[in-house]
Short mmCIF file of N, CA and C in Angstrom, two decimals:
data_model
loop_
_atom_site.label_atom_id
_atom_site.label_comp_id
_atom_site.label_asym_id
_atom_site.label_seq_id
_atom_site.Cartn_x
_atom_site.Cartn_y
_atom_site.Cartn_z
N MET U 1063 17.58 -11.72 7.90
CA MET U 1063 16.98 -10.59 7.84
C MET U 1063 15.71 -11.21 7.25
N ILE U 1064 14.58 -10.72 7.70
CA ILE U 1064 13.35 -10.96 6.64
C ILE U 1064 13.06 -10.39 5.85
N THR U 1065 12.90 -10.58 4.41
CA THR U 1065 12.84 -9.75 3.56
C THR U 1065 11.84 -8.83 3.40
N ALA U 1066 11.44 -7.65 2.57
CA ALA U 1066 10.43 -6.94 2.74
C ALA U 1066 9.23 -7.80 2.00
N VAL U 1067 9.43 -7.97 1.16
CA VAL U 1067 8.38 -9.16 0.31
C VAL U 1067 7.94 -10.15 1.60
N ALA U 1068 8.82 -10.78 2.07
CA ALA U 1068 7.65 -12.13 3.04
C ALA U 1068 7.45 -11.36 4.11
N VAL U 1069 7.94 -10.35 4.63
CA VAL U 1069 7.17 -9.44 5.84
C VAL U 1069 5.78 -8.94 5.77
N LEU U 1070 5.75 -8.19 4.57
CA LEU U 1070 4.49 -7.88 4.08
C LEU U 1070 3.46 -8.70 3.16
N SER U 1071 3.89 -9.92 3.06
CA SER U 1071 2.99 -10.75 2.48
C SER U 1071 2.18 -11.68 3.70
N LEU U 1072 3.26 -11.71 4.93
CA LEU U 1072 2.64 -12.30 5.96
C LEU U 1072 1.25 -11.81 6.22
N LEU U 1073 0.87 -10.31 6.26
CA LEU U 1073 -0.59 -9.75 6.59
C LEU U 1073 -1.50 -9.76 5.30
N SER U 1074 -1.24 -10.38 3.88
CA SER U 1074 -2.08 -10.25 2.94
C SER U 1074 -3.35 -11.22 3.01
N LEU U 1075 -4.48 -11.16 2.90
CA LEU U 1075 -5.55 -11.50 2.63
C LEU U 1075 -5.80 -11.73 1.17
N ALA U 1076 -6.04 -10.60 0.78
CA ALA U 1076 -6.66 -10.74 -0.77
C ALA U 1076 -6.08 -9.15 -1.32
N GLY U 1077 -6.25 -9.43 -2.59
CA GLY U 1077 -5.93 -7.90 -3.40
C GLY U 1077 -6.98 -8.02 -4.41
N CYS U 1078 -7.23 -6.76 -5.12
CA CYS U 1078 -8.45 -6.75 -6.09
C CYS U 1078 -7.73 -5.98 -6.98
N GLY U 1079 -8.26 -6.13 -8.23
CA GLY U 1079 -7.82 -5.53 -9.46
C GLY U 1079 -9.12 -4.94 -9.89
N SER U 1080 -8.97 -4.17 -10.90
CA SER U 1080 -10.17 -3.80 -11.28
C SER U 1080 -10.44 -4.37 -12.78
N GLY U 1081 -11.79 -4.36 -13.34
CA GLY U 1081 -12.05 -5.04 -14.37
C GLY U 1081 -13.65 -4.89 -14.81
N GLY U 1082 -14.19 -5.11 -15.54
CA GLY U 1082 -15.47 -5.02 -15.81
C GLY U 1082 -15.74 -4.54 -17.11
N GLU U 1083 -17.30 -4.08 -17.41
CA GLU U 1083 -17.63 -3.31 -18.71
C GLU U 1083 -17.55 -1.97 -18.66
N ASP U 1084 -17.42 -1.63 -19.93
CA ASP U 1084 -17.43 0.20 -19.81
C ASP U 1084 -16.87 1.02 -18.58
N ASP U 1085 -17.53 1.94 -17.70
CA ASP U 1085 -16.92 2.51 -16.42
C ASP U 1085 -17.53 1.53 -15.38
N THR U 1086 -17.83 0.62 -15.57
CA THR U 1086 -17.94 -0.35 -14.35
C THR U 1086 -16.84 -1.49 -13.65
N ALA U 1087 -16.51 -1.19 -12.88
CA ALA U 1087 -15.24 -2.04 -12.08
C ALA U 1087 -15.57 -2.93 -11.17
N THR U 1088 -15.50 -4.21 -11.37
CA THR U 1088 -15.50 -5.33 -9.91
C THR U 1088 -14.12 -6.16 -9.59
N PRO U 1089 -14.02 -5.66 -8.48
CA PRO U 1089 -12.88 -5.87 -7.82
C PRO U 1089 -12.84 -7.68 -8.21
N THR U 1090 -11.58 -8.16 -8.56
CA THR U 1090 -11.36 -9.60 -8.77
C THR U 1090 -9.91 -9.98 -7.99
N PRO U 1091 -9.74 -11.08 -7.54
CA PRO U 1091 -8.78 -11.53 -6.36
C PRO U 1091 -7.47 -11.50 -7.19
N THR U 1092 -6.24 -11.01 -6.69
CA THR U 1092 -4.98 -11.37 -7.23
C THR U 1092 -4.64 -12.46 -6.51
N PRO U 1093 -3.39 -12.90 -7.39
CA PRO U 1093 -2.89 -14.14 -6.52
C PRO U 1093 -1.99 -13.46 -5.38
N ILE U 1094 -2.02 -14.32 -4.13
CA ILE U 1094 -1.30 -13.85 -3.33
C ILE U 1094 -0.43 -15.06 -3.06
N PRO U 1095 1.25 -14.67 -2.70
CA PRO U 1095 2.28 -15.18 -2.69
C PRO U 1095 2.09 -16.40 -1.24
N GLU U 1096 2.45 -17.50 -1.37
CA GLU U 1096 2.30 -18.19 -0.04
C GLU U 1096 2.73 -17.77 1.34
N LEU U 1097 1.95 -17.57 2.26
CA LEU U 1097 2.20 -17.11 3.86
C LEU U 1097 3.29 -17.76 4.52
N PRO U 1098 4.36 -17.04 5.24
CA PRO U 1098 4.89 -17.73 5.96
C PRO U 1098 4.39 -18.12 7.50
N GLU U 1099 5.38 -18.58 8.02
CA GLU U 1099 4.65 -19.43 9.27
C GLU U 1099 4.32 -17.82 10.19
N VAL U 1100 4.89 -16.78 9.85
CA VAL U 1100 4.99 -15.92 11.07
C VAL U 1100 3.89 -15.16 10.73
N THR U 1101 3.25 -14.44 11.86
CA THR U 1101 1.91 -13.56 11.31
C THR U 1101 1.86 -12.43 12.43
N GLY U 1102 1.39 -11.59 12.51
CA GLY U 1102 1.30 -10.24 13.20
C GLY U 1102 1.11 -8.74 12.54
N THR U 1103 1.19 -7.90 13.24
CA THR U 1103 0.99 -6.58 12.23
C THR U 1103 2.42 -5.44 12.55
N PRO U 1104 2.82 -4.73 12.56
CA PRO U 1104 3.96 -4.04 12.50
C PRO U 1104 4.68 -3.88 13.65
N ASP U 1105 5.90 -4.02 14.02
CA ASP U 1105 6.02 -4.16 15.35
C ASP U 1105 7.55 -3.59 15.57
N PRO U 1106 7.58 -2.10 16.07
CA PRO U 1106 8.85 -1.58 16.04
C PRO U 1106 9.84 -2.15 16.28
N GLN U 1107 10.04 -3.18 17.35
CA GLN U 1107 11.00 -4.05 17.36
C GLN U 1107 11.80 -5.16 16.38
N GLN U 1108 10.65 -5.10 15.21
CA GLN U 1108 10.88 -6.36 14.07
C GLN U 1108 12.00 -5.75 13.11
N LEU U 1109 13.16 -6.77 12.97
CA LEU U 1109 14.10 -6.23 11.95
C LEU U 1109 13.50 -6.20 10.56
N GLY U 1110 14.18 -5.19 9.94
CA GLY U 1110 13.47 -5.42 8.75
C GLY U 1110 12.41 -4.46 8.33
N TRP U 1111 11.92 -3.79 9.28
CA TRP U 1111 10.74 -2.99 9.31
C TRP U 1111 11.09 -1.48 9.60
N VAL U 1112 10.70 -0.33 9.14
CA VAL U 1112 10.64 0.79 9.22
C VAL U 1112 9.38 1.37 9.53
N LEU U 1113 9.34 2.01 10.57
CA LEU U 1113 7.86 2.47 10.85
C LEU U 1113 7.73 4.35 10.60
N SER U 1114 6.85 5.07 10.08
CA SER U 1114 7.01 6.02 10.11
C SER U 1114 5.20 6.45 10.25
N ASP U 1115 4.85 7.78 10.78
CA ASP U 1115 3.48 8.30 10.55
C ASP U 1115 2.99 8.48 9.30
N LEU U 1116 1.69 8.42 9.11
CA LEU U 1116 1.12 8.59 7.91
C LEU U 1116 1.47 10.11 7.49
N GLY U 1117 1.86 10.33 6.36
CA GLY U 1117 2.15 11.76 5.78
C GLY U 1117 3.65 12.32 6.13
N GLY U 1118 4.42 11.18 6.76
CA GLY U 1118 5.78 11.32 7.14
C GLY U 1118 6.51 10.91 5.73
N GLU U 1119 7.89 11.20 5.72
CA GLU U 1119 9.09 10.46 4.91
C GLU U 1119 9.85 9.60 5.41
N VAL U 1120 10.48 8.96 4.61
CA VAL U 1120 11.13 7.72 5.10
C VAL U 1120 12.36 7.60 4.02
N GLU U 1121 13.77 7.96 4.49
CA GLU U 1121 14.88 7.61 3.70
C GLU U 1121 15.36 6.46 4.25
N LEU U 1122 15.75 5.67 2.90
CA LEU U 1122 16.16 4.00 3.26
C LEU U 1122 17.97 4.37 3.45
N ASP U 1123 18.56 3.24 3.28
CA ASP U 1123 20.04 3.28 3.44
C ASP U 1123 20.47 3.48 2.09
N ASP U 1124 19.77 2.97 0.94
CA ASP U 1124 20.41 3.17 0.02
C ASP U 1124 20.02 4.31 -0.97
N GLY U 1125 19.24 5.62 -0.24
CA GLY U 1125 18.93 6.78 -0.36
C GLY U 1125 17.56 6.78 -1.20
N LEU U 1126 16.56 5.82 -1.10
CA LEU U 1126 15.34 5.94 -1.61
C LEU U 1126 14.53 6.50 -0.55
N ARG U 1127 14.06 7.47 -1.22
CA ARG U 1127 12.86 8.24 0.10
C ARG U 1127 11.57 7.93 -0.48
N LEU U 1128 10.81 7.46 0.48
CA LEU U 1128 9.32 7.13 0.26
C LEU U 1128 8.22 7.96 1.34
N SER U 1129 7.30 8.01 0.85
CA SER U 1129 6.37 9.02 1.78
C SER U 1129 5.01 8.40 1.21
N ALA U 1130 4.00 8.40 2.25
CA ALA U 1130 2.50 8.04 2.01
C ALA U 1130 1.35 8.83 3.04
N GLU U 1131 0.74 9.57 2.19
CA GLU U 1131 -0.57 10.15 3.08
C GLU U 1131 -2.03 9.81 2.77
N VAL U 1132 -3.11 10.15 3.51
CA VAL U 1132 -4.05 9.53 2.90
C VAL U 1132 -4.49 10.92 2.20
N GLY U 1133 -4.64 10.82 0.97
CA GLY U 1133 -5.69 11.92 -0.03
C GLY U 1133 -6.79 12.22 0.35
N GLU U 1134 -7.72 11.29 0.87
CA GLU U 1134 -9.09 11.53 0.85
C GLU U 1134 -9.78 10.09 1.36
N VAL U 1135 -10.50 10.00 2.10
CA VAL U 1135 -11.52 8.78 2.28
C VAL U 1135 -12.84 8.99 1.57
N PHE U 1136 -13.07 7.78 0.83
CA PHE U 1136 -14.24 7.92 -0.32
C PHE U 1136 -14.86 6.39 -0.36
N VAL U 1137 -16.49 6.71 -0.90
CA VAL U 1137 -17.23 5.56 -1.25
C VAL U 1137 -17.10 5.08 -2.81
N PRO U 1138 -16.77 4.23 -3.35
CA PRO U 1138 -16.44 3.94 -4.99
C PRO U 1138 -17.52 4.01 -5.51
N ASP U 1139 -18.86 3.99 -4.74
CA ASP U 1139 -20.08 4.13 -5.54
C ASP U 1139 -20.37 5.82 -5.79
N ASP U 1140 -19.59 6.76 -5.13
CA ASP U 1140 -19.87 8.00 -5.02
C ASP U 1140 -19.21 8.61 -6.57
N PHE U 1141 -18.61 7.75 -7.35
CA PHE U 1141 -17.43 8.17 -8.43
C PHE U 1141 -18.17 7.25 -9.57
N GLY U 1142 -19.20 6.21 -9.40
CA GLY U 1142 -19.79 5.78 -10.58
C GLY U 1142 -20.29 4.13 -9.89
N SER U 1143 -20.19 3.37 -11.17
CA SER U 1143 -21.00 2.36 -11.02
C SER U 1143 -19.90 1.14 -10.31
N TYR U 1144 -19.74 1.16 -9.13
CA TYR U 1144 -18.52 0.13 -8.49
C TYR U 1144 -19.70 -0.66 -7.69
N ASP U 1145 -20.66 -0.76 -7.46
CA ASP U 1145 -21.33 -1.70 -6.73
C ASP U 1145 -20.76 -1.83 -5.11
N ASP U 1146 -20.10 -0.69 -4.64
CA ASP U 1146 -18.86 -1.11 -3.25
C ASP U 1146 -19.77 0.43 -2.73
N SER U 1147 -20.36 0.14 -1.56
CA SER U 1147 -20.47 1.30 -0.59
C SER U 1147 -19.81 1.45 0.58
N GLY U 1148 -18.62 0.55 0.54
CA GLY U 1148 -17.60 0.89 1.64
C GLY U 1148 -16.64 1.95 1.58
N ARG U 1149 -16.01 2.08 2.81
CA ARG U 1149 -15.31 3.33 2.80
C ARG U 1149 -14.01 3.03 2.92
N TYR U 1150 -13.22 3.95 1.82
CA TYR U 1150 -11.76 3.44 1.41
C TYR U 1150 -11.09 4.36 1.44
N ALA U 1151 -10.01 4.21 1.86
CA ALA U 1151 -8.65 5.72 2.27
C ALA U 1151 -7.98 5.46 0.81
N LEU U 1152 -7.68 6.74 0.33
CA LEU U 1152 -6.90 6.91 -1.17
C LEU U 1152 -5.47 6.87 -0.13
N VAL U 1153 -4.48 6.51 -0.74
CA VAL U 1153 -3.36 6.59 0.09
C VAL U 1153 -2.43 7.24 -1.09
N VAL U 1154 -1.88 8.22 -0.92
CA VAL U 1154 -0.72 8.89 -2.28
C VAL U 1154 0.61 8.41 -1.89
N VAL U 1155 1.52 7.91 -2.30
CA VAL U 1155 2.55 7.23 -2.28
C VAL U 1155 3.69 8.12 -3.17
N SER U 1156 4.51 8.38 -2.58
CA SER U 1156 5.60 9.05 -3.46
C SER U 1156 6.91 8.58 -3.34
N ALA U 1157 7.72 8.54 -4.37
CA ALA U 1157 9.04 7.76 -4.14
C ALA U 1157 10.32 8.97 -4.75
N THR U 1158 11.09 9.01 -4.36
CA THR U 1158 12.21 9.71 -4.85
C THR U 1158 13.58 8.99 -5.07
N ASN U 1159 13.91 8.62 -6.20
CA ASN U 1159 15.21 7.94 -6.19
C ASN U 1159 16.54 8.50 -5.98
N GLY U 1160 17.03 7.99 -5.05
CA GLY U 1160 18.15 8.46 -4.89
C GLY U 1160 19.43 7.45 -4.91
N THR U 1161 19.02 6.25 -5.50
CA THR U 1161 19.87 5.21 -4.97
C THR U 1161 21.02 4.82 -5.76
N GLY U 1162 21.04 5.77 -7.01
CA GLY U 1162 22.05 5.82 -7.86
C GLY U 1162 21.90 4.63 -9.11
N ALA U 1163 20.79 4.27 -9.40
CA ALA U 1163 20.45 3.31 -10.30
C ALA U 1163 19.29 3.22 -10.46
N PRO U 1164 18.52 2.74 -11.69
CA PRO U 1164 17.07 2.94 -11.79
C PRO U 1164 16.24 2.23 -10.59
N LEU U 1165 15.10 2.39 -10.42
CA LEU U 1165 14.37 1.75 -9.34
C LEU U 1165 13.36 0.58 -9.81
N THR U 1166 13.27 -0.45 -9.55
CA THR U 1166 12.16 -1.34 -10.39
C THR U 1166 10.85 -1.21 -9.26
N LEU U 1167 9.81 -0.99 -9.62
CA LEU U 1167 8.61 -1.30 -9.01
C LEU U 1167 8.15 -2.50 -9.03
N ASP U 1168 8.09 -2.91 -10.27
CA ASP U 1168 7.52 -4.23 -10.71
C ASP U 1168 7.60 -5.23 -9.32
N GLY U 1169 6.39 -5.96 -8.92
CA GLY U 1169 6.72 -6.87 -7.67
C GLY U 1169 6.53 -5.76 -6.24
N ALA U 1170 6.16 -4.73 -6.34
CA ALA U 1170 6.11 -4.17 -5.28
C ALA U 1170 5.25 -4.45 -4.33
N VAL U 1171 5.18 -4.97 -3.01
CA VAL U 1171 4.18 -5.40 -2.29
C VAL U 1171 3.61 -4.30 -1.60
N VAL U 1172 2.25 -4.33 -1.19
CA VAL U 1172 1.43 -3.30 -0.85
C VAL U 1172 0.27 -3.72 0.20
N GLU U 1173 0.45 -3.34 1.45
CA GLU U 1173 -0.38 -4.08 2.66
C GLU U 1173 -1.22 -2.96 3.23
N CYS U 1174 -2.66 -3.73 3.67
CA CYS U 1174 -3.30 -2.42 4.44
C CYS U 1174 -4.05 -3.13 5.47
N VAL U 1175 -3.64 -2.81 6.74
CA VAL U 1175 -4.37 -3.13 7.80
C VAL U 1175 -4.52 -2.13 8.79
N VAL U 1176 -6.23 -2.49 9.05
CA VAL U 1176 -6.72 -1.35 9.65
C VAL U 1176 -7.35 -1.84 10.94
N ASP U 1177 -6.97 -1.37 12.21
CA ASP U 1177 -7.24 -1.27 13.37
C ASP U 1177 -6.54 -2.88 13.88
N GLY U 1178 -5.57 -3.07 13.38
CA GLY U 1178 -4.91 -4.38 13.46
C GLY U 1178 -5.26 -5.62 12.74
N ILE U 1179 -6.41 -5.41 11.89
CA ILE U 1179 -6.79 -6.58 11.20
C ILE U 1179 -6.35 -6.24 9.86
N PRO U 1180 -5.56 -7.25 8.90
CA PRO U 1180 -5.68 -7.29 7.39
C PRO U 1180 -6.76 -6.95 6.75
N ALA U 1181 -6.72 -5.62 5.69
CA ALA U 1181 -7.50 -4.79 5.02
C ALA U 1181 -7.80 -5.14 3.72
N GLU U 1182 -8.59 -5.27 2.88
CA GLU U 1182 -8.53 -5.58 1.55
C GLU U 1182 -8.10 -4.17 0.74
N ARG U 1183 -7.09 -4.37 -0.08
CA ARG U 1183 -6.34 -3.34 -1.12
C ARG U 1183 -7.20 -3.45 -2.24
N ALA U 1184 -7.76 -2.42 -3.01
CA ALA U 1184 -8.14 -2.43 -4.06
C ALA U 1184 -7.77 -1.29 -5.21
N THR U 1185 -8.05 -1.84 -6.33
CA THR U 1185 -7.67 -0.41 -7.56
C THR U 1185 -9.28 -0.61 -8.17
N PHE U 1186 -9.46 0.80 -8.73
CA PHE U 1186 -10.51 1.87 -9.15
C PHE U 1186 -9.96 2.39 -10.40
N ASP U 1187 -10.77 2.14 -11.43
CA ASP U 1187 -10.70 2.99 -12.52
C ASP U 1187 -10.82 4.27 -12.38
N GLY U 1188 -9.87 5.00 -12.81
CA GLY U 1188 -10.21 6.52 -12.58
C GLY U 1188 -10.06 7.08 -11.27
N ILE U 1189 -10.01 6.03 -10.29
CA ILE U 1189 -9.59 6.41 -8.59
C ILE U 1189 -8.32 6.27 -8.36
N THR U 1190 -8.09 5.30 -8.36
CA THR U 1190 -6.38 4.84 -8.15
C THR U 1190 -5.32 5.08 -9.37
N VAL U 1191 -4.30 5.18 -9.15
CA VAL U 1191 -3.18 5.12 -10.04
C VAL U 1191 -2.11 4.28 -9.85
N ALA U 1192 -1.95 3.26 -10.38
CA ALA U 1192 -0.70 2.43 -10.51
C ALA U 1192 0.86 2.92 -10.72
N PRO U 1193 1.42 2.29 -9.78
CA PRO U 1193 2.93 2.90 -9.97
C PRO U 1193 3.30 2.62 -10.92
N PRO U 1194 4.66 3.17 -11.35
CA PRO U 1194 5.21 3.14 -12.93
C PRO U 1194 6.21 1.85 -12.75
N SER U 1195 6.49 1.40 -13.64
CA SER U 1195 7.01 0.26 -13.68
C SER U 1195 8.87 0.40 -13.07
N VAL U 1196 9.30 1.53 -13.65
CA VAL U 1196 10.48 2.07 -13.36
C VAL U 1196 10.47 3.39 -13.11
N VAL U 1197 11.55 4.13 -11.90
CA VAL U 1197 12.05 5.20 -11.40
C VAL U 1197 13.25 5.40 -11.85
N GLU U 1198 13.78 6.28 -12.66
CA GLU U 1198 15.24 6.47 -13.20
C GLU U 1198 15.65 7.11 -11.88
N GLU U 1199 17.00 6.80 -11.52
CA GLU U 1199 18.16 7.75 -10.73
C GLU U 1199 17.68 9.35 -10.75
N GLY U 1200 17.19 9.68 -9.62
CA GLY U 1200 17.11 11.02 -9.21
C GLY U 1200 15.55 11.65 -9.53
N ALA U 1201 14.70 11.06 -9.86
CA ALA U 1201 13.35 11.16 -10.69
C ALA U 1201 12.25 10.95 -9.31
N ASP U 1202 11.42 11.21 -9.43
CA ASP U 1202 10.30 11.38 -8.31
C ASP U 1202 9.38 10.35 -9.32
N ALA U 1203 8.45 9.73 -8.47
CA ALA U 1203 6.96 9.19 -8.89
C ALA U 1203 6.13 9.15 -7.57
N ALA U 1204 4.71 9.28 -8.24
CA ALA U 1204 3.52 9.16 -7.13
C ALA U 1204 2.65 8.14 -7.88
N TRP U 1205 1.85 7.71 -7.11
CA TRP U 1205 0.76 6.82 -7.27
C TRP U 1205 0.02 6.44 -6.36
N SER U 1206 -1.35 6.14 -6.30
CA SER U 1206 -2.12 5.76 -5.34
C SER U 1206 -2.76 4.40 -4.96
N GLU U 1207 -3.27 4.28 -3.97
CA GLU U 1207 -3.70 2.87 -3.56
C GLU U 1207 -4.79 3.25 -2.65
N ALA U 1208 -5.79 1.83 -2.72
CA ALA U 1208 -6.97 2.15 -2.04
C ALA U 1208 -7.19 1.02 -0.86
N CYS U 1209 -7.35 1.42 0.36
CA CYS U 1209 -7.26 0.51 1.37
C CYS U 1209 -8.55 0.58 2.00
N SER U 1210 -9.27 -0.84 2.10
CA SER U 1210 -10.64 -0.69 2.70
C SER U 1210 -10.58 -0.31 4.30
N LEU U 1211 -11.03 0.27 4.81
CA LEU U 1211 -11.63 1.24 6.18
C LEU U 1211 -12.53 0.08 6.88
N GLY U 1212 -13.61 -0.11 6.18
CA GLY U 1212 -14.47 -0.67 6.90
C GLY U 1212 -15.29 0.09 7.84
N GLU U 1213 -15.71 0.10 9.31
CA GLU U 1213 -15.51 1.29 10.23
C GLU U 1213 -14.47 1.56 11.11
N GLY U 1214 -13.17 1.32 10.62
CA GLY U 1214 -12.27 1.41 11.31
C GLY U 1214 -11.40 2.71 10.94
N GLN U 1215 -10.42 3.06 11.89
CA GLN U 1215 -9.86 4.23 11.93
C GLN U 1215 -8.28 4.42 11.84
N GLY U 1216 -7.71 3.43 12.14
CA GLY U 1216 -6.50 3.18 12.50
C GLY U 1216 -6.05 2.57 11.27
N LEU U 1217 -5.10 3.42 10.60
CA LEU U 1217 -4.53 2.63 9.19
C LEU U 1217 -3.18 2.07 9.15
N GLU U 1218 -2.32 1.20 9.08
CA GLU U 1218 -1.32 0.72 8.81
C GLU U 1218 -1.23 0.67 7.23
N PHE U 1219 -0.24 1.32 6.50
CA PHE U 1219 0.01 0.96 5.23
C PHE U 1219 1.65 0.33 5.05
N GLY U 1220 1.50 -0.72 4.54
CA GLY U 1220 3.13 -1.18 4.27
C GLY U 1220 3.05 -1.44 2.82
N LEU U 1221 4.64 -1.03 2.61
CA LEU U 1221 5.14 -1.17 1.13
C LEU U 1221 6.62 -1.81 1.25
N GLY U 1222 6.62 -2.83 0.41
CA GLY U 1222 7.90 -3.42 0.16
C GLY U 1222 8.06 -3.45 -1.21
N ILE U 1223 9.68 -2.99 -1.26
CA ILE U 1223 10.49 -2.57 -2.46
C ILE U 1223 11.33 -3.35 -2.85
N GLY U 1224 11.57 -4.38 -3.64
CA GLY U 1224 12.57 -5.56 -3.79
C GLY U 1224 13.14 -6.11 -2.05
N ASP U 1225 14.14 -6.16 -2.42
CA ASP U 1225 14.92 -6.52 -0.72
C ASP U 1225 15.00 -5.37 0.40
N ARG U 1226 14.56 -4.33 -0.02
CA ARG U 1226 14.55 -3.09 0.93
C ARG U 1226 13.74 -3.69 2.14
N ASP U 1227 13.95 -2.86 3.63
CA ASP U 1227 13.13 -2.91 4.66
C ASP U 1227 11.84 -2.55 4.18
N ALA U 1228 10.71 -3.14 4.74
CA ALA U 1228 9.69 -2.84 4.53
C ALA U 1228 9.38 -1.48 5.20
N VAL U 1229 8.60 -0.86 4.46
CA VAL U 1229 8.09 0.50 5.06
C VAL U 1229 6.91 0.71 5.69
N TRP U 1230 6.45 0.91 7.09
CA TRP U 1230 5.20 1.11 7.52
C TRP U 1230 4.59 2.44 8.00
N PHE U 1231 3.48 3.15 7.20
CA PHE U 1231 3.21 4.31 7.31
C PHE U 1231 1.81 4.18 8.37
N MET U 1232 1.90 4.78 9.48
CA MET U 1232 0.94 4.50 10.43
C MET U 1232 0.41 5.89 10.90
N GLY U 1233 -1.16 5.49 11.03
CA GLY U 1233 -1.89 6.79 11.86
C GLY U 1233 -3.58 6.71 11.91
N ALA U 1234 -4.11 7.52 12.19
CA ALA U 1234 -5.50 7.72 12.62
C ALA U 1234 -6.09 8.32 10.73
N VAL U 1235 -7.47 7.83 10.46
CA VAL U 1235 -7.96 8.21 9.10
C VAL U 1235 -9.46 9.25 9.86
N GLU U 1236 -9.47 10.10 9.08
CA GLU U 1236 -10.32 11.05 9.25
C GLU U 1236 -11.66 10.69 8.09
N GLY U 1237 -12.98 10.65 8.90
CA GLY U 1237 -13.73 10.94 7.45
C GLY U 1237 -14.75 9.40 7.29
#
């Protein structure tokens, strides 16, 4: 079985971090794991992948419940001096830990695919919220990610946590 990390990293082109001076953020590259030989976008027949609509909720075999929905479509320049006039989808992710043990989110893999093409994921100070490192048993956690949309409308948002199946939330983005 392909691990969630390997499945999601195959689509990875680049990640971005925030940085800069004062209230200015300039995306900087994040190291990308080595890509496996397989390529493609989410496929309902692929072992190790769970598919859901954006806004839907998925419960994995171990009791972890995940959901992802587009909170808004935004242009970073509208919120500050980001020197980025592209369109981004702000994806709000929620996790409810029903696994029976603390859930570590360090090393979670996030992928964005727009209209079938891997897209940039970015973080922006004051706009996106980083996930917590650990979610205790029975607790809920929420965070947000930004996916570059360009002119696209179809978003596939992938999330891999540990060796669990990769969860892909898919749907059209308005705005």
